[in-house]
PDB file of C-alpha atoms in Angstrom:
ATOM      1  CA  MET A  29      11.817   4.401  -0.969  1.00  0.00           C
ATOM      2  CA  MET A  30      11.543   0.906  -2.278  1.00  0.00           C
ATOM      3  CA  ILE A  31      12.220  -0.686   1.150  1.00  0.00           C
ATOM      4  CA  SER A  32       9.283   1.096   2.464  1.00  0.00           C
ATOM      5  CA  GLY A  33       6.680  -0.369   0.088  1.00  0.00           C
ATOM      6  CA  HIS A  34       6.546   2.582  -2.361  1.00  0.00           C
ATOM      7  CA  MET A  35       6.280   0.330  -5.432  1.00  0.00           C
ATOM      8  CA  TRP A  36       3.548  -1.765  -3.844  1.00  0.00           C
ATOM      9  CA  ASN A  37       1.570   1.516  -3.419  1.00  0.00           C
ATOM     10  CA  GLN A  38       2.142   2.341  -7.082  1.00  0.00           C
ATOM     11  CA  ILE A  39       0.972  -0.988  -8.309  1.00  0.00           C
ATOM     12  CA  ARG A  40      -1.983  -1.473  -5.929  1.00  0.00           C
ATOM     13  CA  GLY A  41      -3.164   2.152  -5.484  1.00  0.00           C
ATOM     14  CA  PRO A  42      -4.195   1.873  -1.763  1.00  0.00           C
ATOM     15  CA  PRO A  43      -5.916   4.736   0.059  1.00  0.00           C
ATOM     16  CA  TYR A  44      -3.507   7.285   1.736  1.00  0.00           C
ATOM     17  CA  VAL A  45      -5.109   6.918   5.166  1.00  0.00           C
ATOM     18  CA  VAL A  46      -7.982   4.804   6.593  1.00  0.00           C
ATOM     19  CA  SER A  47     -10.308   5.123   9.538  1.00  0.00           C
ATOM     20  CA  GLY A  48     -10.037   2.729  12.384  1.00  0.00           C
ATOM     21  CA  PRO A  49     -12.811   0.795  14.188  1.00  0.00           C
ATOM     22  CA  LYS A  50     -13.553   3.732  16.490  1.00  0.00           C
ATOM     23  CA  GLY A  51     -13.394   6.257  13.685  1.00  0.00           C
ATOM     24  CA  GLU A  52      -9.867   7.524  14.365  1.00  0.00           C
ATOM     25  CA  VAL A  53      -7.312   7.833  11.655  1.00  0.00           C
ATOM     26  CA  GLN A  54      -5.021   4.900  11.276  1.00  0.00           C
ATOM     27  CA  TYR A  55      -1.433   5.521  10.046  1.00  0.00           C
ATOM     28  CA  ILE A  56      -0.232   1.916  10.161  1.00  0.00           C
ATOM     29  CA  VAL A  57      -2.450  -1.094   9.150  1.00  0.00           C
ATOM     30  CA  PRO A  58      -1.705  -4.362  10.884  1.00  0.00           C
ATOM     31  CA  GLY A  59      -0.951  -7.330   8.731  1.00  0.00           C
ATOM     32  CA  GLN A  60       1.574  -8.119   6.149  1.00  0.00           C
ATOM     33  CA  MET A  61      -0.755  -8.094   3.024  1.00  0.00           C
ATOM     34  CA  GLN A  62      -2.191  -4.620   3.746  1.00  0.00           C
ATOM     35  CA  GLN A  63      -0.566  -1.141   3.514  1.00  0.00           C
ATOM     36  CA  ILE A  64      -1.700   2.422   3.133  1.00  0.00           C
ATOM     37  CA  GLY A  65       0.032   5.312   1.460  1.00  0.00           C
ATOM     38  CA  ILE A  66       1.172   7.298   4.671  1.00  0.00           C
ATOM     39  CA  GLU A  67       2.722   4.051   5.988  1.00  0.00           C
ATOM     40  CA  SER A  68       5.349   4.065   3.326  1.00  0.00           C
ATOM     41  CA  HIS A  69       6.186   7.715   3.965  1.00  0.00           C
ATOM     42  CA  ILE A  70       6.595   7.161   7.736  1.00  0.00           C
ATOM     43  CA  ILE A  71       9.009   4.152   6.966  1.00  0.00           C
ATOM     44  CA  THR A  72      10.949   6.241   4.526  1.00  0.00           C
ATOM     45  CA  LEU A  73      11.281   9.073   6.892  1.00  0.00           C
ATOM     46  CA  LEU A  74      12.605   6.735   9.658  1.00  0.00           C
ATOM     47  CA  TYR A  75      15.003   5.090   7.280  1.00  0.00           C
ATOM     48  CA  ALA A  76      16.200   8.452   6.046  1.00  0.00           C
ATOM     49  CA  THR A  77      16.793   9.476   9.652  1.00  0.00           C
ATOM     50  CA  CYS A  78      18.944   6.501  10.318  1.00  0.00           C
ATOM     51  CA  ALA A  79      20.988   6.984   7.180  1.00  0.00           C
ATOM     52  CA  VAL A  80      21.534  10.646   7.817  1.00  0.00           C
ATOM     53  CA  CYS A  81      22.640   9.877  11.429  1.00  0.00           C
ATOM     54  CA  ILE A  82      25.151   7.185  10.209  1.00  0.00           C
ATOM     55  CA  ILE A  83      26.577   9.453   7.425  1.00  0.00           C
ATOM     56  CA  LEU A  84      27.004  12.414   9.921  1.00  0.00           C
ATOM     57  CA  LEU A  85      28.614  10.132  12.542  1.00  0.00           C
ATOM     58  CA  GLY A  86      31.089   8.733   9.872  1.00  0.00           C
ATOM     59  CA  ILE A  87      31.949  11.834   7.904  1.00  0.00           C
ATOM     60  CA  HIS A  88      31.087  15.077   9.701  1.00  0.00           C
ATOM     61  CA  VAL A  89      31.607  14.256  13.442  1.00  0.00           C
ATOM     62  CA  PRO A  90      35.313  13.248  13.201  1.00  0.00           C
ATOM     63  CA  ALA A  91      36.185  16.634  11.855  1.00  0.00           C
ATOM     64  CA  MET A  92      34.758  18.474  14.942  1.00  0.00           C
ATOM     65  CA  LYS A  93      36.498  19.741  17.986  1.00  0.00           C
ATOM     66  CA  GLU A  94      36.416  17.434  21.006  1.00  0.00           C
ATOM     67  CA  THR A  95      33.631  19.020  23.038  1.00  0.00           C
ATOM     68  CA  LYS A  96      31.277  19.431  19.998  1.00  0.00           C
ATOM     69  CA  GLN A  97      32.265  16.015  18.958  1.00  0.00           C
ATOM     70  CA  ARG A  98      31.195  14.289  22.216  1.00  0.00           C
ATOM     71  CA  ILE A  99      27.838  16.134  22.219  1.00  0.00           C
ATOM     72  CA  SER A 100      27.199  15.324  18.588  1.00  0.00           C
ATOM     73  CA  VAL A 101      27.992  11.584  18.994  1.00  0.00           C
ATOM     74  CA  ILE A 102      25.598  11.309  21.994  1.00  0.00           C
ATOM     75  CA  LEU A 103      22.842  13.276  20.254  1.00  0.00           C
ATOM     76  CA  LEU A 104      23.203  11.525  16.822  1.00  0.00           C
ATOM     77  CA  THR A 105      23.467   8.074  18.456  1.00  0.00           C
ATOM     78  CA  ALA A 106      20.368   8.777  20.643  1.00  0.00           C
ATOM     79  CA  ILE A 107      18.435   9.830  17.517  1.00  0.00           C
ATOM     80  CA  LEU A 108      19.674   6.788  15.538  1.00  0.00           C
ATOM     81  CA  LEU A 109      18.461   4.559  18.501  1.00  0.00           C
ATOM     82  CA  LEU A 110      15.097   6.133  18.583  1.00  0.00           C
ATOM     83  CA  ALA A 111      14.515   6.002  14.883  1.00  0.00           C
ATOM     84  CA  TYR A 112      15.696   2.319  14.428  1.00  0.00           C
ATOM     85  CA  SER A 113      13.614   1.430  17.585  1.00  0.00           C
ATOM     86  CA  ALA A 114      10.619   2.946  15.907  1.00  0.00           C
ATOM     87  CA  VAL A 115      11.214   0.916  12.690  1.00  0.00           C
ATOM     88  CA  MET A 116      11.257  -2.348  14.761  1.00  0.00           C
ATOM     89  CA  TYR A 117       8.196  -1.301  16.593  1.00  0.00           C
ATOM     90  CA  LEU A 118       6.388  -0.819  13.178  1.00  0.00           C
ATOM     91  CA  PHE A 119       7.621  -4.268  12.132  1.00  0.00           C
ATOM     92  CA  ARG A 120       6.074  -5.665  15.286  1.00  0.00           C
ATOM     93  CA  ILE A 121       2.718  -4.083  14.328  1.00  0.00           C
ATOM     94  CA  LYS A 122       2.906  -5.348  10.838  1.00  0.00           C
ATOM     95  CA  SER A 123       3.978  -8.938  11.909  1.00  0.00           C
ATOM     96  CA  ALA A 124       2.632 -10.017  15.181  1.00  0.00           C
ATOM     97  CA  GLY A 125       5.281 -12.696  15.743  1.00  0.00           C
ATOM     98  CA  TYR A 126       8.317 -10.323  15.306  1.00  0.00           C
ATOM     99  CA  PRO A 127      10.396 -11.071  18.488  1.00  0.00           C
ATOM    100  CA  TYR A 128      12.885  -8.160  18.513  1.00  0.00           C
ATOM    101  CA  ARG A 129      12.627  -4.665  19.930  1.00  0.00           C
ATOM    102  CA  LEU A 130      14.961  -1.989  21.285  1.00  0.00           C
ATOM    103  CA  LEU A 131      13.001   0.671  23.317  1.00  0.00           C
ATOM    104  CA  PHE A 132       9.373   0.453  22.544  1.00  0.00           C
TER     105      PHE A 132
END
């Protein structure tokens, strides 16, 4: 939770969502000095997804039978790749000069 900016939200009290220039709802606000409430929830969900995938890959999957184990490894690795790629994509939105990306 603290990595996602939860404490910043507690101190500053930003709005939960804001409207964009065309009236649409914005979930991520560009810029490093701005943040909204839902943004920290999105980041927390992505980091939690990555953590759960790593824990399952390290503890639960080795105890499975071979066929289920292969399917689980492929599925959990794909989910981990997508979630971490989304985190890096959000970093690029927040910091325009961020040079790294995976899928997006």
